[in-house]
Amino acid sequence: MGYATQVSTLTIEKPSTFNFVLQPTVIEAGDVMVTSFLRATSSRRTPTPVTIIKKEELFRGVSTNLIDALSKVPGVSQVATGPAISKPIIRGLGYNRVVVMHDGIRQEGQQWGDEHGVEIDEYNVQRTEVLKVPASLIYGSDALAGVINIISNAPVAEGVTKGNVFTNYQTNNGLFGRHLDFATNKKGFFWGVNTSMKDAGDYQNKYDGYVFNSRFNERSGSAYIGVDKKWGSTQFTYSNFYQHLGIVEGDRDETGAFIQTQGSTGFNMPAIPMQKIQHTKYTLDNTVKFGADRLKATIGFQRNQRMEFGNEESLKERELYFDLQTINYSLQYLVAEKNNWKNTYGINGMRQTNTNRGIEELIPNYTSFDIGAFHYTQYRTAKTQWSGGFRVDQKQMRFIDPASDPNRCPEGMACIALYRPPVETNKTFNNLSGAIGVAHDINAATTIKINLARGFRAPNLAELSSYGAHEGTNRFEYGNAALRSEKSLQLDAGIEWSNAHLSIAGNLFYNTVTDYIFYQKLSSVNGGDSLILQMNEAGDTEELFAYAFRQRNAHLYGAELNFDIHPHPLDWLHIENSISLIKAQFIEPLDGSKNLPGIPSARWLTELRFDLFKKSTQIKNSALTIQLDNTFAQNNAFTGYNTETNTPAYHLINMGYSTNIMRKQKVLFQVSLIAQNLMDVAYQNHLSRLKYTAENMSTGRMGVFNMGRNFSIKVNVPLVF
């Protein structure tokens, strides 16, 4: 700390001694190593915008799930259904357009769905990297918007044995979290184990009171074992994630009170409707050295079981039960650097099988197979680094199409439920993708970056073949088997500059998406909304809005700006700012609206951080933070077919204090105290699905509001042997 990073390249032909002298610096922004590009690369020399979130940053923040924690990153937001359910959005694109990597393989659940999040233990995350560019070159289909690379089960250093005991309590919904991990590495043999638990009741805000059935609980654990020798390394990892959570429907009586449904009893036990998610994963990661070259081979198997319960007369009846089994594979050959060139050749993909085991089928049974081959290269000089490559992909899908009759849902007209035999459908999607980028150091303080990337995404099964409705939505969805792959071309330009008092990082992007897929509310042939009548479990008839998937060309553009003020010699003061702006439109308007659905509002986060007790030997790394979260109004909603409504602005004040308690220069424990939404503001995020639940007839307010004031305490006790 306090010295500039120095990078040197050495050629060692015989035993040698090298001396290095570091130069003092007060510049705050230092190099961070990025691993998402197959080789460890300095973030400053990476042409693409990347954000690194370390475990310490997650410890200082407050969140109810991992994606909620990452939504503070500029350009990253979340589609949320209460505290337990969040899906990542990168620069306005989400669902199957964002690849989530976890310990080397793609996390594969039912990404198309709104009602469940990412099945990863938040408490066990060591490091997260967010790539905010199309990354299909390396990761294939679905990386059209970017990649979230999560590292959890990384081995500890040679000769180290350590662990952590962690607990978290939050006042708003009574969330109580616990975590324990232990790991060791001796003479190249390493192993580790960990377990986590979360229990939470209904959250509350000043408009809705306690939001019925937003309660949840989680149980997760993992273990790994491996060896690291001169020939290379191998690591086997097992993980299991279980989540039991309620689904908020938002129905109320004439007094505004939520209608209580039957189900399990207890503070944190969900009622009907509810869901249970079990995600099991096995990964074998191998590296073999061939001289200075390396061969990396990874294979994984994961099973995602998502069960939905909605029958009050039979609480154990599984209305929906998706059983998704995925085999992931990856083979990469990393050629040693020669004449400043680094080349990587790879093949990766996956095979999936989805089986319906419930009484209803929202999507059909299917099998799919992905395979892609790529070449990625990097070239560097003293001040410049180039990177890029190309890739070819093929995705094959086989499913039973319940909406294959072209007369069933003509484009732009209401869908009419007519029975006819289902038809087996085979689909093949071929795509080319690539990227080229450059990062150039103008001087020691300034770096400019330019990157051009082409990404793609094959349609998912829900978009191709869904037929039905399920709990937590007010939609009856019709798939469209004629959908084509989405293709994107994104240009990024960025600049980074820093001195002793100020650091600035700015990014501009323009992304054009061909054949953008979206769902649209259908209109009746007689005018108004198209409604589908469906009988529920009680025998009553309910009306659902009819939706169908369509495609249109679109473009998205925006900017992200970070500027941090750390005036010298006031080293204890930090003023950090991040601004995110995005606008997204169809090339041609639909029903009078050009705006894309699901686009987050502009946001400005300002954080004042005061480093305290810097001379103390008993208290280290103490910091007091005051954060202003300014989310602007979203007046560019997709109002066509009454799909979305505009959302007003809101402003939140958050505060936090974190510190390490020391004894004999060792950390006894770490404490983090956080106050979120200190003024108890009642607000609705534009991407909250609860915004579109039923009207409160006693107040006239539509939907359910986000979490109110919340206090959190985190305590971590490191165990080092």
XYZ file of C-alpha atoms in Angstrom:
721
model
C 0.000 0.000 0.000
C 1.235 3.463 -0.842
C 3.429 2.384 -3.763
C 2.852 2.202 -7.501
C 2.437 -1.188 -9.138
C 5.387 -2.303 -11.248
C 5.081 -4.926 -13.986
C 8.217 -6.510 -15.446
C 8.676 -9.314 -17.967
C 11.691 -11.542 -17.274
C 13.513 -14.090 -19.402
C 15.282 -16.516 -17.067
C 17.785 -18.834 -18.748
C 19.859 -19.606 -15.654
C 19.618 -18.914 -11.903
C 19.511 -15.138 -11.598
C 18.911 -12.379 -9.046
C 16.735 -9.381 -9.856
C 16.288 -6.261 -7.734
C 13.110 -4.149 -7.819
C 12.493 -0.759 -6.253
C 8.909 0.463 -5.920
C 8.094 4.144 -6.262
C 5.801 5.861 -3.708
C 2.410 7.051 -4.941
C -0.730 8.562 -3.471
C -2.873 7.670 -6.469
C -5.799 5.619 -5.201
C -6.723 3.688 -8.327
C -4.382 0.743 -8.763
C -4.257 -2.185 -11.137
C -6.702 -5.028 -10.612
C -6.247 -8.406 -12.279
C -9.137 -9.619 -14.448
C -9.476 -13.388 -14.971
C -12.569 -13.450 -17.199
C -10.453 -13.187 -20.373
C -8.916 -16.664 -19.914
C -5.623 -15.216 -18.699
C -5.001 -12.841 -15.817
C -4.949 -9.370 -17.351
C -4.462 -5.920 -15.835
C -7.771 -4.068 -15.740
C -6.068 -0.946 -17.023
C -4.832 -2.809 -20.115
C -8.202 -4.389 -20.851
C -10.096 -2.708 -23.742
C -13.499 -3.666 -22.360
C -15.198 -2.063 -19.324
C -14.864 -4.420 -16.346
C -15.839 -3.870 -12.703
C -14.323 -5.937 -9.888
C -16.229 -6.453 -6.621
C -14.183 -7.977 -3.829
C -15.438 -9.843 -0.782
C -14.598 -6.861 1.443
C -16.940 -4.627 -0.568
C -19.779 -7.132 -0.237
C -19.159 -7.221 3.515
C -19.516 -3.434 3.795
C -22.789 -3.339 1.836
C -26.303 -4.487 2.680
C -28.324 -6.784 0.430
C -30.759 -9.678 0.611
C -29.246 -11.615 -2.303
C -26.146 -11.549 -4.502
C -27.628 -9.718 -7.502
C -29.061 -7.081 -5.173
C -25.487 -6.487 -3.965
C -24.147 -6.192 -7.530
C -26.863 -3.729 -8.590
C -24.783 -0.874 -7.110
C -22.273 -1.299 -9.981
C -22.707 1.393 -12.687
C -24.527 -0.130 -15.647
C -25.881 -3.043 -13.593
C -29.458 -3.228 -12.278
C -31.930 -5.928 -11.295
C -35.399 -7.209 -12.087
C -36.737 -7.943 -8.620
C -39.743 -9.683 -7.107
C -39.245 -8.857 -3.452
C -36.034 -9.266 -1.447
C -35.278 -12.893 -2.354
C -35.687 -12.794 -6.140
C -33.377 -10.756 -8.375
C -32.118 -11.232 -11.904
C -29.186 -9.218 -13.320
C -29.592 -6.558 -16.005
C -26.490 -5.207 -17.781
C -27.007 -1.989 -19.716
C -30.701 -2.661 -20.149
C -30.428 -6.317 -21.216
C -31.071 -9.308 -18.976
C -32.458 -12.829 -18.596
C -30.803 -15.120 -21.192
C -28.767 -12.188 -22.484
C -26.467 -12.283 -19.425
C -24.193 -15.260 -18.747
C -23.449 -15.964 -15.080
C -20.236 -17.937 -14.631
C -19.662 -19.658 -11.299
C -16.316 -21.275 -10.536
C -15.553 -21.875 -14.194
C -18.891 -23.060 -15.620
C -22.115 -21.396 -16.706
C -24.827 -21.252 -14.068
C -27.854 -22.826 -15.744
C -31.293 -22.591 -14.174
C -34.499 -21.312 -15.741
C -33.056 -17.901 -16.681
C -36.097 -16.979 -18.750
C -38.371 -16.838 -15.694
C -39.214 -13.757 -13.633
C -39.985 -15.532 -10.367
C -36.595 -16.852 -9.262
C -33.067 -15.529 -8.947
C -29.510 -16.804 -9.370
C -28.924 -19.935 -7.289
C -25.555 -18.953 -5.754
C -24.646 -18.553 -2.081
C -24.039 -14.833 -1.498
C -22.036 -15.417 1.690
C -19.480 -17.685 -0.022
C -18.524 -15.328 -2.873
C -14.826 -14.363 -2.845
C -14.749 -12.129 -5.910
C -17.015 -11.025 -8.758
C -16.129 -9.598 -12.164
C -18.750 -7.836 -14.295
C -18.076 -7.573 -18.043
C -20.356 -4.967 -19.603
C -19.850 -5.883 -23.273
C -21.062 -8.626 -25.633
C -18.785 -11.550 -24.694
C -20.023 -14.213 -27.104
C -16.464 -14.527 -28.436
C -15.436 -16.512 -25.327
C -18.757 -17.534 -23.748
C -21.014 -18.209 -26.745
C -24.770 -17.717 -26.937
C -26.493 -15.681 -24.202
C -23.478 -13.450 -23.484
C -25.037 -10.745 -25.674
C -25.197 -8.204 -22.833
C -22.194 -9.316 -20.814
C -20.927 -11.729 -18.194
C -20.992 -11.897 -14.405
C -18.056 -14.093 -13.350
C -18.386 -15.272 -9.728
C -15.550 -16.999 -7.891
C -16.428 -18.834 -4.682
C -14.335 -21.944 -4.074
C -10.799 -20.722 -4.798
C -8.011 -22.651 -2.987
C -6.097 -20.877 -0.229
C -2.343 -20.295 -0.544
C 0.237 -23.020 0.052
C 0.856 -23.705 3.753
C -2.293 -21.813 4.883
C -5.173 -23.126 6.974
C -7.981 -20.694 7.666
C -11.714 -20.219 7.966
C -14.499 -17.752 8.774
C -17.545 -17.640 11.011
C -20.023 -15.051 9.742
C -23.455 -13.830 10.808
C -25.850 -11.168 9.515
C -29.076 -9.761 10.975
C -31.432 -7.289 9.252
C -34.281 -5.582 11.059
C -36.802 -4.911 8.278
C -37.712 -8.539 7.590
C -35.850 -10.183 10.474
C -33.333 -11.774 8.115
C -30.867 -13.947 10.014
C -27.918 -15.287 8.031
C -25.118 -17.627 9.105
C -22.024 -18.874 7.322
C -19.056 -21.108 8.136
C -16.098 -22.012 5.924
C -12.800 -23.806 6.412
C -9.944 -24.455 3.947
C -6.357 -25.682 3.937
C -3.462 -26.225 1.514
C -0.454 -28.364 2.388
C 2.262 -29.450 -0.053
C -0.016 -28.912 -3.021
C -2.942 -30.870 -1.586
C -5.894 -28.593 -0.804
C -9.510 -28.862 0.277
C -12.288 -26.706 1.694
C -15.869 -26.868 2.997
C -18.526 -24.240 3.701
C -22.191 -23.921 4.612
C -24.686 -21.023 4.762
C -28.240 -20.421 5.968
C -30.718 -17.565 5.615
C -34.143 -17.110 7.174
C -36.323 -14.050 6.593
C -39.905 -13.033 7.276
C -42.115 -10.638 5.299
C -40.490 -7.313 4.509
C -42.261 -4.031 5.217
C -42.639 -0.436 4.039
C -44.734 2.483 5.257
C -47.370 2.195 2.502
C -47.993 -1.570 2.505
C -47.002 -2.572 6.028
C -45.759 -6.166 6.005
C -45.881 -7.528 2.433
C -47.551 -10.890 2.796
C -45.630 -13.948 1.570
C -42.342 -12.180 0.778
C -40.691 -14.470 3.359
C -38.029 -17.012 2.407
C -35.287 -19.301 3.640
C -32.111 -20.672 2.074
C -29.759 -23.556 2.770
C -26.547 -24.000 0.813
C -23.164 -25.640 1.057
C -20.184 -26.709 -1.004
C -16.912 -28.600 -0.751
C -13.820 -28.910 -2.938
C -10.663 -30.991 -3.070
C -7.655 -30.916 -5.371
C -3.925 -31.027 -6.007
C -1.524 -28.454 -7.459
C 1.820 -29.823 -8.670
C 4.511 -29.018 -11.219
C 2.610 -30.889 -13.949
C -0.532 -28.800 -13.358
C -3.591 -28.978 -11.142
C -7.001 -30.587 -10.745
C -9.941 -29.568 -8.565
C -13.300 -31.243 -7.928
C -16.113 -29.071 -6.508
C -19.573 -29.983 -5.247
C -22.225 -27.411 -4.343
C -25.878 -27.489 -3.357
C -28.309 -24.557 -3.096
C -31.844 -24.831 -1.708
C -34.356 -22.000 -1.528
C -37.941 -22.025 -0.230
C -39.759 -18.763 -0.865
C -43.178 -17.259 -1.167
C -44.532 -15.576 -4.295
C -46.098 -12.160 -3.696
C -49.386 -11.741 -5.567
C -50.459 -8.491 -3.906
C -54.210 -9.193 -3.711
C -55.999 -7.152 -1.006
C -59.415 -6.734 0.489
C -61.437 -3.483 0.503
C -59.536 -2.225 3.582
C -56.170 -2.541 1.825
C -55.022 -5.543 3.879
C -53.302 -8.358 2.002
C -55.451 -11.447 1.536
C -53.896 -14.248 3.581
C -53.611 -17.602 1.826
C -53.046 -20.991 3.373
C -49.705 -22.751 3.650
C -46.961 -23.496 6.068
C -47.047 -21.800 9.445
C -44.126 -19.965 10.994
C -42.359 -16.632 10.808
C -40.353 -17.442 7.701
C -42.349 -20.306 6.182
C -43.942 -19.320 2.853
C -47.636 -19.704 2.118
C -49.406 -20.526 -1.143
C -48.330 -19.683 -3.814
C -44.733 -20.641 -3.140
C -41.782 -22.306 -4.800
C -38.872 -24.544 -3.903
C -35.615 -24.508 -5.833
C -32.860 -27.097 -5.563
C -29.652 -26.534 -7.530
C -26.915 -29.189 -7.390
C -23.608 -28.835 -9.202
C -20.468 -30.942 -9.764
C -17.389 -29.459 -11.434
C -14.032 -30.980 -12.413
C -11.439 -28.342 -13.389
C -8.063 -29.467 -14.758
C -4.902 -27.704 -15.964
C -2.004 -29.587 -17.577
C 1.296 -27.875 -18.391
C 3.152 -28.608 -21.628
C 6.327 -26.664 -21.092
C 5.189 -23.044 -20.972
C 1.857 -23.874 -22.667
C -1.235 -24.914 -20.715
C -4.252 -27.069 -21.478
C -7.375 -26.325 -19.431
C -10.247 -28.829 -19.412
C -13.426 -28.267 -17.427
C -16.509 -30.422 -17.249
C -19.548 -29.863 -15.059
C -22.933 -31.350 -14.334
C -25.745 -29.360 -12.740
C -29.342 -30.135 -11.960
C -31.873 -27.359 -11.385
C -35.198 -28.448 -9.887
C -37.786 -25.701 -9.638
C -41.132 -26.579 -8.070
C -44.133 -24.261 -7.862
C -47.057 -24.828 -5.475
C -50.380 -23.007 -5.806
C -53.210 -25.294 -4.731
C -54.565 -24.434 -1.269
C -56.585 -27.649 -1.275
C -53.460 -29.748 -1.803
C -50.383 -27.979 -0.449
C -47.975 -30.646 -1.702
C -49.285 -30.590 -5.251
C -46.569 -29.392 -7.633
C -48.321 -27.373 -10.310
C -45.056 -26.724 -12.100
C -41.891 -28.758 -11.742
C -39.032 -28.017 -14.136
C -36.206 -30.553 -13.922
C -33.303 -29.129 -15.916
C -30.090 -31.146 -16.264
C -27.030 -29.579 -17.892
C -23.618 -30.931 -18.881
C -21.070 -28.143 -19.431
C -17.734 -28.691 -21.156
C -14.785 -26.465 -22.008
C -11.369 -27.160 -23.546
C -8.807 -24.356 -23.899
C -5.211 -24.410 -25.089
C -3.237 -21.385 -23.870
C -0.090 -20.823 -25.905
C 2.825 -19.248 -24.038
C 3.592 -15.631 -24.851
C 5.936 -15.265 -27.828
C 7.058 -12.000 -29.393
C 4.457 -10.200 -27.225
C 1.611 -12.356 -28.599
C -0.683 -14.518 -26.447
C -2.996 -16.929 -28.274
C -5.795 -19.075 -26.883
C -7.787 -21.697 -28.769
C -10.932 -23.164 -27.275
C -14.080 -25.257 -27.634
C -16.972 -25.000 -25.187
C -20.678 -25.608 -24.938
C -23.344 -27.587 -23.111
C -26.064 -30.202 -23.424
C -29.396 -29.653 -21.679
C -32.462 -31.756 -20.982
C -35.595 -30.283 -19.401
C -38.355 -32.547 -18.086
C -41.737 -31.452 -16.760
C -42.703 -33.379 -13.616
C -45.611 -31.187 -12.485
C -49.284 -31.340 -13.394
C -48.965 -28.368 -15.780
C -46.522 -27.668 -18.609
C -45.695 -24.014 -19.176
C -42.821 -24.954 -21.489
C -42.445 -28.349 -23.142
C -39.874 -31.040 -22.502
C -36.806 -30.357 -24.603
C -33.201 -31.216 -25.307
C -30.565 -28.822 -26.627
C -26.914 -28.956 -27.576
C -24.488 -26.032 -27.901
C -20.977 -26.116 -29.318
C -18.633 -23.282 -30.223
C -14.998 -22.920 -31.248
C -12.968 -19.726 -30.851
C -9.561 -18.103 -31.195
C -8.680 -15.270 -28.816
C -5.447 -13.303 -29.114
C -3.650 -10.531 -27.246
C -0.724 -8.383 -28.391
C 1.097 -5.845 -26.260
C 3.704 -3.164 -26.589
C 5.102 -0.868 -23.933
C 2.005 1.367 -23.997
C -0.628 -0.491 -26.003
C -2.520 -3.753 -25.756
C -4.664 -5.190 -28.530
C -7.081 -8.069 -28.046
C -9.732 -9.781 -30.107
C -10.733 -12.885 -31.998
C -13.571 -14.741 -33.661
C -15.938 -17.608 -32.891
C -18.397 -19.919 -34.645
C -21.379 -21.484 -32.837
C -24.197 -23.906 -33.411
C -27.188 -24.530 -31.132
C -29.641 -27.357 -31.754
C -32.999 -27.680 -29.975
C -35.691 -30.335 -30.060
C -39.065 -29.843 -28.382
C -42.782 -30.396 -28.656
C -44.368 -27.167 -29.897
C -47.875 -26.562 -28.475
C -48.319 -23.415 -30.575
C -47.170 -24.672 -33.959
C -50.433 -23.908 -35.734
C -49.809 -20.618 -37.617
C -53.514 -19.770 -37.386
C -53.453 -19.979 -33.612
C -51.815 -16.626 -32.966
C -51.534 -14.382 -36.053
C -49.042 -11.573 -35.544
C -50.631 -8.490 -34.044
C -53.970 -10.170 -33.287
C -55.529 -11.804 -30.276
C -54.638 -15.461 -29.677
C -57.597 -17.846 -29.720
C -57.346 -21.061 -27.699
C -58.145 -23.882 -30.174
C -57.161 -27.502 -29.629
C -55.011 -29.267 -32.229
C -52.279 -31.951 -31.947
C -48.817 -30.797 -30.827
C -45.955 -31.001 -33.306
C -42.347 -32.002 -32.697
C -40.007 -29.181 -33.657
C -36.287 -29.181 -34.367
C -34.473 -25.856 -34.475
C -30.868 -25.062 -35.405
C -29.200 -21.680 -34.862
C -25.788 -20.875 -36.387
C -23.857 -17.733 -35.563
C -20.536 -15.960 -36.010
C -19.230 -13.566 -33.389
C -16.040 -11.683 -32.689
C -14.398 -8.678 -31.116
C -11.447 -6.342 -31.466
C -10.258 -3.761 -28.958
C -7.315 -1.638 -27.920
C -6.157 0.001 -24.692
C -3.463 2.676 -25.004
C -1.565 4.525 -22.280
C -1.246 8.128 -23.407
C 0.900 8.764 -20.342
C 1.309 7.411 -16.822
C -2.006 8.966 -15.757
C -4.237 8.480 -18.808
C -5.496 5.397 -20.683
C -7.981 5.342 -23.553
C -9.937 2.270 -24.650
C -11.976 1.304 -27.709
C -13.740 -2.016 -28.259
C -16.065 -3.367 -30.969
C -17.875 -6.637 -30.252
C -20.524 -8.727 -31.952
C -22.725 -10.923 -29.762
C -25.699 -13.178 -30.283
C -28.415 -15.049 -28.424
C -30.544 -17.941 -29.626
C -34.204 -17.773 -28.488
C -34.967 -19.666 -25.297
C -37.647 -22.312 -24.936
C -40.141 -20.001 -23.232
C -39.939 -17.572 -26.144
C -40.250 -20.353 -28.698
C -42.899 -22.544 -27.148
C -44.470 -21.312 -23.891
C -48.195 -21.843 -23.561
C -49.892 -21.013 -20.281
C -49.706 -19.003 -17.061
C -48.210 -19.594 -13.639
C -48.316 -18.101 -10.154
C -46.810 -14.672 -9.626
C -47.781 -13.371 -13.067
C -50.944 -12.017 -14.584
C -50.006 -13.235 -18.045
C -50.963 -16.023 -20.385
C -47.963 -16.363 -22.693
C -47.843 -17.683 -26.240
C -44.498 -18.759 -27.653
C -43.378 -18.081 -31.193
C -41.525 -20.935 -32.905
C -40.555 -18.650 -35.812
C -38.200 -16.494 -33.731
C -34.678 -15.878 -35.009
C -31.445 -15.315 -33.074
C -30.757 -11.872 -31.660
C -27.564 -10.267 -33.002
C -25.836 -7.287 -31.438
C -22.987 -5.006 -32.467
C -21.680 -2.817 -29.654
C -19.078 -0.054 -29.736
C -17.449 0.990 -26.456
C -15.145 3.942 -25.866
C -13.602 4.760 -22.509
C -10.999 6.856 -20.767
C -9.304 6.530 -17.370
C -7.326 9.334 -15.756
C -6.013 9.805 -12.234
C -3.643 11.928 -10.192
C -3.021 12.443 -6.486
C -6.379 14.167 -5.950
C -8.848 12.841 -8.521
C -9.660 9.674 -10.482
C -12.016 9.645 -13.468
C -13.280 6.735 -15.548
C -15.842 7.298 -18.294
C -17.465 4.910 -20.784
C -19.756 5.519 -23.750
C -21.501 2.686 -25.582
C -23.776 2.199 -28.568
C -25.415 -1.177 -29.119
C -27.583 -2.108 -32.079
C -29.634 -5.291 -31.674
C -31.142 -7.016 -34.684
C -34.283 -9.111 -34.068
C -34.645 -8.066 -30.429
C -37.132 -10.415 -28.702
C -39.773 -9.064 -26.334
C -43.245 -9.972 -25.125
C -46.186 -7.813 -26.070
C -49.664 -7.574 -24.595
C -52.154 -8.624 -27.261
C -55.171 -6.588 -28.334
C -58.632 -7.997 -28.812
C -60.144 -7.996 -32.273
C -62.956 -5.951 -30.725
C -60.561 -3.427 -29.161
C -59.066 -3.360 -25.689
C -56.931 -6.062 -24.135
C -57.074 -9.695 -25.167
C -58.124 -11.800 -22.158
C -57.825 -15.531 -21.572
C -60.289 -17.241 -19.235
C -58.671 -19.900 -17.051
C -60.120 -22.009 -14.250
C -58.119 -22.013 -11.002
C -57.810 -24.773 -8.387
C -60.953 -23.659 -6.556
C -63.006 -23.997 -9.743
C -63.349 -20.245 -10.205
C -62.701 -18.580 -13.539
C -59.981 -15.930 -13.658
C -59.007 -13.521 -16.427
C -55.415 -13.324 -17.628
C -53.924 -10.854 -20.112
C -52.684 -12.503 -23.280
C -49.058 -11.923 -24.276
C -47.038 -13.124 -27.258
C -43.351 -12.897 -28.194
C -42.336 -10.689 -31.099
C -39.136 -9.326 -32.677
C -38.066 -5.856 -33.752
C -34.746 -4.130 -34.419
C -33.598 -1.888 -31.597
C -30.682 0.153 -30.346
C -29.376 1.018 -26.891
C -26.907 3.718 -25.958
C -25.681 5.354 -22.807
C -22.802 6.277 -20.540
C -21.228 5.432 -17.202
C -19.047 7.832 -15.264
C -17.014 7.319 -12.105
C -15.158 10.187 -10.482
C -13.524 9.857 -7.096
C -12.112 12.801 -5.174
C -9.398 11.942 -2.641
C -7.683 15.258 -1.881
C -4.101 15.022 -0.694
C -3.074 15.460 2.102
C -6.631 14.772 3.370
C -6.125 11.042 2.832
C -8.955 10.211 5.238
C -11.592 11.745 2.946
C -13.022 10.053 -0.166
C -15.851 11.393 -2.315
C -16.912 8.706 -4.777
C -19.504 9.176 -7.521
C -20.966 6.874 -10.141
C -23.504 7.835 -12.800
C -25.392 5.485 -15.127
C -27.422 6.673 -18.123
C -29.153 4.515 -20.717
C -31.725 4.954 -23.443
C -33.156 2.140 -25.538
C -35.598 2.329 -28.437
C -37.111 0.300 -31.215
C -36.131 1.476 -34.667
C -39.836 1.709 -35.495
C -42.519 2.492 -32.866
C -45.041 -0.062 -31.644
C -48.510 1.141 -30.687
C -47.148 4.678 -30.462
C -44.141 3.809 -28.238
C -40.501 3.486 -29.362
C -39.049 2.646 -25.953
C -37.846 -0.841 -25.100
C -39.430 -2.536 -22.076
C -37.413 -3.236 -18.940
C -34.950 -0.345 -19.180
C -33.636 0.944 -15.820
C -33.831 4.561 -14.730
C -30.812 6.848 -14.711
C -28.941 6.697 -11.405
C -26.376 8.767 -9.498
C -24.679 7.291 -6.443
C -22.600 9.606 -4.252
C -20.633 8.205 -1.329
C -18.702 10.111 1.295
C -16.200 7.898 3.091
C -14.229 8.937 6.149
C -11.301 6.738 7.212
C -11.087 6.773 11.022
C -8.590 5.777 13.722
C -5.739 5.423 11.226
C -3.102 5.507 13.984
C -4.828 3.013 16.259
C -3.314 -0.435 16.821
C -6.559 -1.960 18.161
C -8.882 -0.723 15.383
C -7.955 -0.997 11.703
C -9.657 -0.238 8.385
C -12.382 1.802 10.074
C -14.601 3.752 7.718
C -17.805 5.760 8.049
C -19.824 6.097 4.832
C -22.774 8.258 3.866
C -24.396 7.329 0.577
C -26.920 9.274 -1.485
C -28.787 7.035 -3.934
C -30.506 9.234 -6.515
C -32.674 7.283 -8.954
C -34.239 9.494 -11.597
C -37.727 9.229 -13.051
C -38.212 6.750 -15.863
C -40.459 8.615 -18.269
C -39.420 6.522 -21.263
C -41.325 3.330 -20.456
C -42.710 1.020 -23.129
C -46.318 2.184 -22.917
C -47.422 0.338 -26.058
C -50.292 -2.090 -25.427
C -50.315 -0.877 -21.773
C -47.225 -2.994 -21.110
C -45.416 -0.582 -18.731
C -46.045 2.632 -16.852
C -43.670 5.487 -16.068
C -41.986 5.525 -12.648
C -41.287 8.613 -10.500
C -37.873 9.467 -9.074
C -36.787 8.640 -5.548
C -33.834 9.478 -3.330
C -32.454 7.248 -0.577
C -29.940 7.931 2.180
C -27.795 5.024 3.371
C -25.146 5.021 6.094
C -22.582 2.496 7.226
C -19.639 1.889 9.506
C -17.157 -0.986 9.230
C -14.021 -1.822 11.182
C -11.560 -4.561 12.148
C -10.913 -5.213 15.838
C -7.243 -6.170 16.301
C -5.141 -7.938 18.904
C -1.380 -8.413 18.552
C -1.644 -7.319 14.896
C -4.201 -10.001 14.117
C -7.868 -9.487 13.293
C -10.106 -10.729 16.096
C -13.312 -9.940 14.217
C -14.821 -7.588 11.646
C -18.007 -5.574 12.141
C -20.236 -3.794 9.628
C -23.204 -1.634 10.709
C -25.490 -0.356 7.958
C -28.652 1.750 7.768
C -30.445 1.434 4.424
C -33.220 3.815 3.331
C -32.658 5.785 6.516
C -35.566 8.190 5.864
C -37.990 5.285 5.236
C -38.909 6.474 1.741
C -41.761 4.592 0.056
C -40.700 3.963 -3.549
C -41.052 1.615 -6.482
C -38.119 0.663 -8.654
C -38.982 0.716 -12.346
C -37.840 -2.900 -12.746
C -39.732 -4.227 -9.732
C -42.338 -6.750 -10.863
C -44.371 -6.002 -7.748
C -45.067 -2.564 -9.223
C -47.699 -4.221 -11.440
C -49.648 -6.160 -8.821
C -53.223 -5.233 -7.910
C -54.415 -1.775 -6.883
C -54.833 -0.998 -3.196
C -58.509 0.003 -3.238
C -58.268 1.857 0.068
C -55.492 4.195 -1.128
C -55.665 4.038 -4.929
C -51.975 3.148 -5.160
C -51.001 0.550 -7.742
C -48.777 -2.372 -6.841
C -46.472 -3.123 -3.926
C -43.617 -0.863 -2.835
C -39.969 -1.680 -2.150
C -38.393 -2.310 1.252
C -38.513 0.486 3.810
C -35.957 1.396 6.470
C -33.572 -1.455 7.224
C -30.743 -1.773 9.745
C -28.135 -4.468 9.290
C -25.288 -5.816 11.395
C -22.610 -8.161 10.074
C -19.931 -9.853 12.153
C -17.135 -11.971 10.699
C -14.614 -13.874 12.817
C -11.588 -15.001 10.764
C -9.926 -18.251 11.848
C -6.253 -18.386 10.860
C -3.933 -21.244 11.854
